[in-house]
PDB file of C-alpha atoms in Angstrom:
ATOM      1  CA  MET A  14      47.219  66.605 -54.956  1.00 43.00           C
ATOM      2  CA  THR A  15      49.054  64.500 -52.433  1.00 44.00           C
ATOM      3  CA  LEU A  16      50.648  65.683 -49.267  1.00 44.00           C
ATOM      4  CA  ASP A  17      53.862  64.301 -47.892  1.00 47.00           C
ATOM      5  CA  ARG A  18      52.734  65.029 -44.339  1.00 44.00           C
ATOM      6  CA  PRO A  19      50.703  62.595 -42.245  1.00 45.00           C
ATOM      7  CA  SER A  20      47.020  63.313 -41.863  1.00 42.00           C
ATOM      8  CA  ILE A  21      45.660  65.306 -38.925  1.00 39.00           C
ATOM      9  CA  SER A  22      43.902  62.223 -37.580  1.00 40.00           C
ATOM     10  CA  SER A  23      47.165  60.281 -37.450  1.00 41.00           C
ATOM     11  CA  GLN A  24      48.855  63.203 -35.687  1.00 41.00           C
ATOM     12  CA  ILE A  25      46.041  63.330 -33.121  1.00 39.00           C
ATOM     13  CA  ALA A  26      46.189  59.581 -32.631  1.00 40.00           C
ATOM     14  CA  GLN A  27      49.700  59.854 -31.212  1.00 42.00           C
ATOM     15  CA  PHE A  28      48.318  61.970 -28.347  1.00 41.00           C
ATOM     16  CA  LEU A  29      45.526  59.557 -27.419  1.00 40.00           C
ATOM     17  CA  PRO A  30      46.115  57.719 -24.159  1.00 45.00           C
ATOM     18  CA  MET A  31      47.048  54.120 -24.609  1.00 41.00           C
ATOM     19  CA  PRO A  32      46.022  51.583 -21.983  1.00 40.00           C
ATOM     20  CA  GLN A  33      48.908  51.094 -19.617  1.00 44.00           C
ATOM     21  CA  ASP A  34      49.781  48.721 -16.883  1.00 42.00           C
ATOM     22  CA  SER A  35      49.490  50.633 -13.603  1.00 43.00           C
ATOM     23  CA  SER A  36      53.005  49.535 -12.657  1.00 43.00           C
ATOM     24  CA  SER A  37      54.466  51.561 -15.556  1.00 43.00           C
ATOM     25  CA  GLN A  38      53.023  54.859 -14.313  1.00 43.00           C
ATOM     26  CA  THR A  39      55.340  57.507 -12.954  1.00 45.00           C
ATOM     27  CA  VAL A  40      54.781  59.130  -9.602  1.00 44.00           C
ATOM     28  CA  HIS A  41      53.375  62.300 -11.168  1.00 49.00           C
ATOM     29  CA  GLU A  42      50.749  60.693 -13.428  1.00 50.00           C
ATOM     30  CA  PRO A  43      47.242  60.752 -11.977  1.00 50.00           C
ATOM     31  CA  LYS A  44      45.988  57.164 -11.813  1.00 49.00           C
ATOM     32  CA  LYS A  45      42.300  58.117 -11.995  1.00 53.00           C
ATOM     33  CA  ALA A  46      42.801  59.914 -15.320  1.00 52.00           C
ATOM     34  CA  LEU A  47      43.477  56.601 -17.047  1.00 51.00           C
ATOM     35  CA  LYS A  48      40.033  55.174 -16.292  1.00 57.00           C
ATOM     36  CA  TYR A  49      38.245  57.782 -18.410  1.00 56.00           C
ATOM     37  CA  ASN A  50      37.719  56.588 -21.963  1.00 58.00           C
ATOM     38  CA  ARG A  51      37.741  59.818 -23.978  1.00 59.00           C
ATOM     39  CA  GLU A  52      39.251  58.721 -27.310  1.00 63.00           C
ATOM     40  CA  LEU A  53      36.624  60.597 -29.305  1.00 57.00           C
ATOM     41  CA  SER A  54      36.358  63.646 -27.059  1.00 58.00           C
ATOM     42  CA  TRP A  55      38.281  65.738 -29.550  1.00 63.00           C
ATOM     43  CA  LYS A  56      35.436  65.364 -32.036  1.00 69.00           C
ATOM     44  CA  ILE A  57      32.491  67.742 -32.081  1.00 78.00           C
ATOM     45  CA  ALA A  58      29.691  66.367 -29.930  1.00 75.00           C
ATOM     46  CA  SER A  59      27.042  64.817 -32.116  1.00 82.00           C
ATOM     47  CA  SER A  60      24.166  65.819 -29.838  1.00 86.00           C
ATOM     48  CA  LEU A  61      23.267  67.977 -26.886  1.00 88.00           C
ATOM     49  CA  ALA A  62      23.154  64.858 -24.726  1.00 89.00           C
ATOM     50  CA  THR A  63      26.746  64.061 -25.709  1.00 88.00           C
ATOM     51  CA  SER A  64      27.797  67.593 -24.784  1.00 89.00           C
ATOM     52  CA  PHE A  65      26.190  67.211 -21.372  1.00 92.00           C
ATOM     53  CA  ARG A  66      27.842  63.810 -20.943  1.00 92.00           C
ATOM     54  CA  TYR A  67      31.273  65.378 -21.620  1.00 91.00           C
ATOM     55  CA  ALA A  68      30.505  68.231 -19.202  1.00 92.00           C
ATOM     56  CA  TRP A  69      29.389  65.796 -16.518  1.00 94.00           C
ATOM     57  CA  GLY A  70      32.572  63.802 -17.137  1.00 94.00           C
ATOM     58  CA  GLY A  71      34.619  66.936 -16.461  1.00 94.00           C
ATOM     59  CA  LEU A  72      32.725  67.653 -13.252  1.00 96.00           C
ATOM     60  CA  SER A  73      33.094  64.053 -12.123  1.00 95.00           C
ATOM     61  CA  TYR A  74      36.803  64.055 -12.894  1.00 95.00           C
ATOM     62  CA  ALA A  75      37.338  67.284 -10.949  1.00 96.00           C
ATOM     63  CA  PHE A  76      35.337  66.029  -7.967  1.00 96.00           C
ATOM     64  CA  GLU A  77      37.155  62.689  -7.877  1.00 96.00           C
ATOM     65  CA  THR A  78      40.693  63.976  -8.400  1.00 95.00           C
ATOM     66  CA  GLN A  79      40.833  67.566  -7.134  1.00 96.00           C
ATOM     67  CA  ARG A  80      40.844  67.962  -3.356  1.00 96.00           C
ATOM     68  CA  ASN A  81      40.204  71.715  -3.515  1.00 96.00           C
ATOM     69  CA  PHE A  82      37.169  71.218  -5.769  1.00 97.00           C
ATOM     70  CA  ARG A  83      35.681  68.905  -3.134  1.00 97.00           C
ATOM     71  CA  ILE A  84      36.509  71.392  -0.357  1.00 97.00           C
ATOM     72  CA  HIS A  85      34.853  74.266  -2.251  1.00 98.00           C
ATOM     73  CA  THR A  86      31.810  72.075  -2.960  1.00 97.00           C
ATOM     74  CA  VAL A  87      31.390  71.197   0.724  1.00 98.00           C
ATOM     75  CA  ILE A  88      31.889  74.782   1.900  1.00 97.00           C
ATOM     76  CA  GLY A  89      29.470  76.042  -0.755  1.00 97.00           C
ATOM     77  CA  THR A  90      26.854  73.510   0.289  1.00 98.00           C
ATOM     78  CA  LEU A  91      27.277  74.554   3.925  1.00 98.00           C
ATOM     79  CA  ALA A  92      26.956  78.245   2.979  1.00 98.00           C
ATOM     80  CA  ILE A  93      23.710  77.617   1.076  1.00 98.00           C
ATOM     81  CA  GLY A  94      22.415  75.474   3.959  1.00 98.00           C
ATOM     82  CA  LEU A  95      23.284  78.181   6.483  1.00 97.00           C
ATOM     83  CA  GLY A  96      21.581  80.782   4.309  1.00 97.00           C
ATOM     84  CA  LEU A  97      18.418  78.671   4.220  1.00 97.00           C
ATOM     85  CA  PHE A  98      18.587  78.073   7.987  1.00 97.00           C
ATOM     86  CA  LEU A  99      18.950  81.817   8.613  1.00 97.00           C
ATOM     87  CA  GLN A 100      16.032  82.445   6.239  1.00 96.00           C
ATOM     88  CA  LEU A 101      17.936  84.822   3.994  1.00 97.00           C
ATOM     89  CA  LYS A 102      16.032  86.485   1.177  1.00 97.00           C
ATOM     90  CA  PRO A 103      16.016  84.536  -2.100  1.00 97.00           C
ATOM     91  CA  VAL A 104      18.172  87.184  -3.774  1.00 98.00           C
ATOM     92  CA  GLU A 105      20.801  86.841  -1.022  1.00 98.00           C
ATOM     93  CA  ILE A 106      20.883  83.064  -1.399  1.00 98.00           C
ATOM     94  CA  SER A 107      21.139  83.574  -5.155  1.00 98.00           C
ATOM     95  CA  VAL A 108      24.155  85.861  -4.729  1.00 98.00           C
ATOM     96  CA  ILE A 109      25.812  83.226  -2.538  1.00 98.00           C
ATOM     97  CA  GLY A 110      24.969  80.552  -5.139  1.00 98.00           C
ATOM     98  CA  VAL A 111      26.396  82.565  -8.025  1.00 98.00           C
ATOM     99  CA  THR A 112      29.544  83.263  -6.016  1.00 98.00           C
ATOM    100  CA  ILE A 113      29.938  79.546  -5.292  1.00 98.00           C
ATOM    101  CA  GLY A 114      29.432  78.807  -8.985  1.00 98.00           C
ATOM    102  CA  ILE A 115      32.210  81.239  -9.911  1.00 98.00           C
ATOM    103  CA  VAL A 116      34.628  79.595  -7.467  1.00 98.00           C
ATOM    104  CA  LEU A 117      33.806  76.112  -8.786  1.00 98.00           C
ATOM    105  CA  ALA A 118      34.123  77.315 -12.388  1.00 98.00           C
ATOM    106  CA  MET A 119      37.548  78.770 -11.557  1.00 98.00           C
ATOM    107  CA  GLU A 120      38.581  75.434 -10.044  1.00 97.00           C
ATOM    108  CA  LEU A 121      37.496  73.660 -13.238  1.00 97.00           C
ATOM    109  CA  LEU A 122      39.417  76.137 -15.409  1.00 97.00           C
ATOM    110  CA  ASN A 123      42.475  75.769 -13.181  1.00 97.00           C
ATOM    111  CA  THR A 124      42.288  71.985 -13.535  1.00 96.00           C
ATOM    112  CA  ALA A 125      42.009  72.347 -17.316  1.00 96.00           C
ATOM    113  CA  ILE A 126      44.996  74.712 -17.464  1.00 96.00           C
ATOM    114  CA  GLU A 127      47.098  72.405 -15.298  1.00 95.00           C
ATOM    115  CA  SER A 128      46.191  69.393 -17.453  1.00 94.00           C
ATOM    116  CA  VAL A 129      47.051  71.140 -20.714  1.00 95.00           C
ATOM    117  CA  VAL A 130      50.317  72.459 -19.289  1.00 95.00           C
ATOM    118  CA  ASP A 131      51.237  68.980 -18.007  1.00 93.00           C
ATOM    119  CA  LEU A 132      50.389  67.516 -21.407  1.00 93.00           C
ATOM    120  CA  THR A 133      52.612  70.070 -23.092  1.00 92.00           C
ATOM    121  CA  VAL A 134      55.695  70.048 -20.869  1.00 92.00           C
ATOM    122  CA  GLY A 135      55.443  66.530 -19.462  1.00 88.00           C
ATOM    123  CA  GLN A 136      57.937  65.872 -16.695  1.00 85.00           C
ATOM    124  CA  SER A 137      60.181  68.814 -17.605  1.00 90.00           C
ATOM    125  CA  TYR A 138      60.267  72.217 -15.909  1.00 91.00           C
ATOM    126  CA  HIS A 139      59.495  75.364 -17.844  1.00 93.00           C
ATOM    127  CA  GLU A 140      59.122  78.837 -16.366  1.00 94.00           C
ATOM    128  CA  LEU A 141      56.106  79.642 -18.573  1.00 94.00           C
ATOM    129  CA  ALA A 142      54.387  76.439 -17.417  1.00 94.00           C
ATOM    130  CA  LYS A 143      54.938  77.565 -13.817  1.00 95.00           C
ATOM    131  CA  ILE A 144      53.482  80.988 -14.611  1.00 96.00           C
ATOM    132  CA  ALA A 145      50.402  79.454 -16.276  1.00 96.00           C
ATOM    133  CA  LYS A 146      49.764  77.117 -13.346  1.00 95.00           C
ATOM    134  CA  ASP A 147      50.388  79.830 -10.745  1.00 97.00           C
ATOM    135  CA  CYS A 148      48.061  82.269 -12.511  1.00 97.00           C
ATOM    136  CA  GLY A 149      45.328  79.622 -12.682  1.00 97.00           C
ATOM    137  CA  ALA A 150      45.723  78.962  -8.968  1.00 97.00           C
ATOM    138  CA  GLY A 151      45.729  82.718  -8.355  1.00 98.00           C
ATOM    139  CA  ALA A 152      42.405  83.065 -10.168  1.00 98.00           C
ATOM    140  CA  VAL A 153      40.914  80.441  -7.862  1.00 98.00           C
ATOM    141  CA  LEU A 154      42.352  82.245  -4.832  1.00 98.00           C
ATOM    142  CA  VAL A 155      40.886  85.610  -5.906  1.00 98.00           C
ATOM    143  CA  SER A 156      37.449  84.094  -6.498  1.00 98.00           C
ATOM    144  CA  ALA A 157      37.572  82.231  -3.167  1.00 98.00           C
ATOM    145  CA  MET A 158      38.527  85.423  -1.307  1.00 98.00           C
ATOM    146  CA  ALA A 159      35.656  87.266  -2.982  1.00 98.00           C
ATOM    147  CA  ALA A 160      33.328  84.414  -1.973  1.00 98.00           C
ATOM    148  CA  ILE A 161      34.473  84.743   1.644  1.00 98.00           C
ATOM    149  CA  ILE A 162      33.705  88.472   1.582  1.00 98.00           C
ATOM    150  CA  VAL A 163      30.254  87.880   0.041  1.00 98.00           C
ATOM    151  CA  GLY A 164      29.499  85.059   2.473  1.00 97.00           C
ATOM    152  CA  ALA A 165      30.625  87.092   5.474  1.00 97.00           C
ATOM    153  CA  ALA A 166      28.596  90.130   4.397  1.00 98.00           C
ATOM    154  CA  LEU A 167      25.422  88.108   3.888  1.00 98.00           C
ATOM    155  CA  LEU A 168      25.710  85.394   6.553  1.00 98.00           C
ATOM    156  CA  LEU A 169      27.456  86.951   9.563  1.00 97.00           C
ATOM    157  CA  PRO A 170      24.903  89.666  10.507  1.00 97.00           C
ATOM    158  CA  PRO A 171      21.897  87.286  10.739  1.00 97.00           C
ATOM    159  CA  LEU A 172      24.080  84.588  12.321  1.00 96.00           C
ATOM    160  CA  TRP A 173      25.250  87.079  14.961  1.00 96.00           C
ATOM    161  CA  ALA A 174      21.626  88.021  15.658  1.00 94.00           C
ATOM    162  CA  VAL A 175      20.712  84.340  16.165  1.00 94.00           C
ATOM    163  CA  VAL A 176      23.698  83.878  18.501  1.00 94.00           C
ATOM    164  CA  GLN A 177      22.724  86.956  20.527  1.00 94.00           C
ATOM    165  CA  ILE A 178      19.127  85.716  20.857  1.00 93.00           C
ATOM    166  CA  ALA A 179      20.400  82.289  21.952  1.00 92.00           C
ATOM    167  CA  ILE A 180      22.706  83.848  24.555  1.00 93.00           C
ATOM    168  CA  ALA A 181      19.981  86.191  25.881  1.00 91.00           C
ATOM    169  CA  GLY A 182      17.533  83.299  26.135  1.00 84.00           C
ATOM    170  CA  GLN A 183      19.755  81.331  28.524  1.00 78.00           C
TER     171      GLN A 183
END
């Protein structure tokens, strides 16, 4: 039985990034995205190591290209460092760590949503694309606000006590 349609692999091939001269890029195309060679990333990972390599590639991409991901990483590192300095209980540091992980995971999901939407609509405007991107950004905002509440509840009381001791000691 023959099919008159092209094969799936030939349909997928038309979506693979082709090497381009950097001068042909438009203003809206991320330049760093072109350096990642992911032609076979649509295939199922052949090993656990390959899966981890793809995951690390996603983290690296987000860290290199997404300003907010870097900001959340720095703030999260500072929060953990402050928790250790204030000698919080391990469970409190764990809660802060899990909260940071949720914010970073939301940033990664938001980046993925934005990339898929951009792939789909290209340079054109579509109201549903706007809604998808805005909702992804909203999810990051909600998780970041929750992280601020958790951080304030766990870090401010012992920090205030340290400040009061420092003031009384002068």
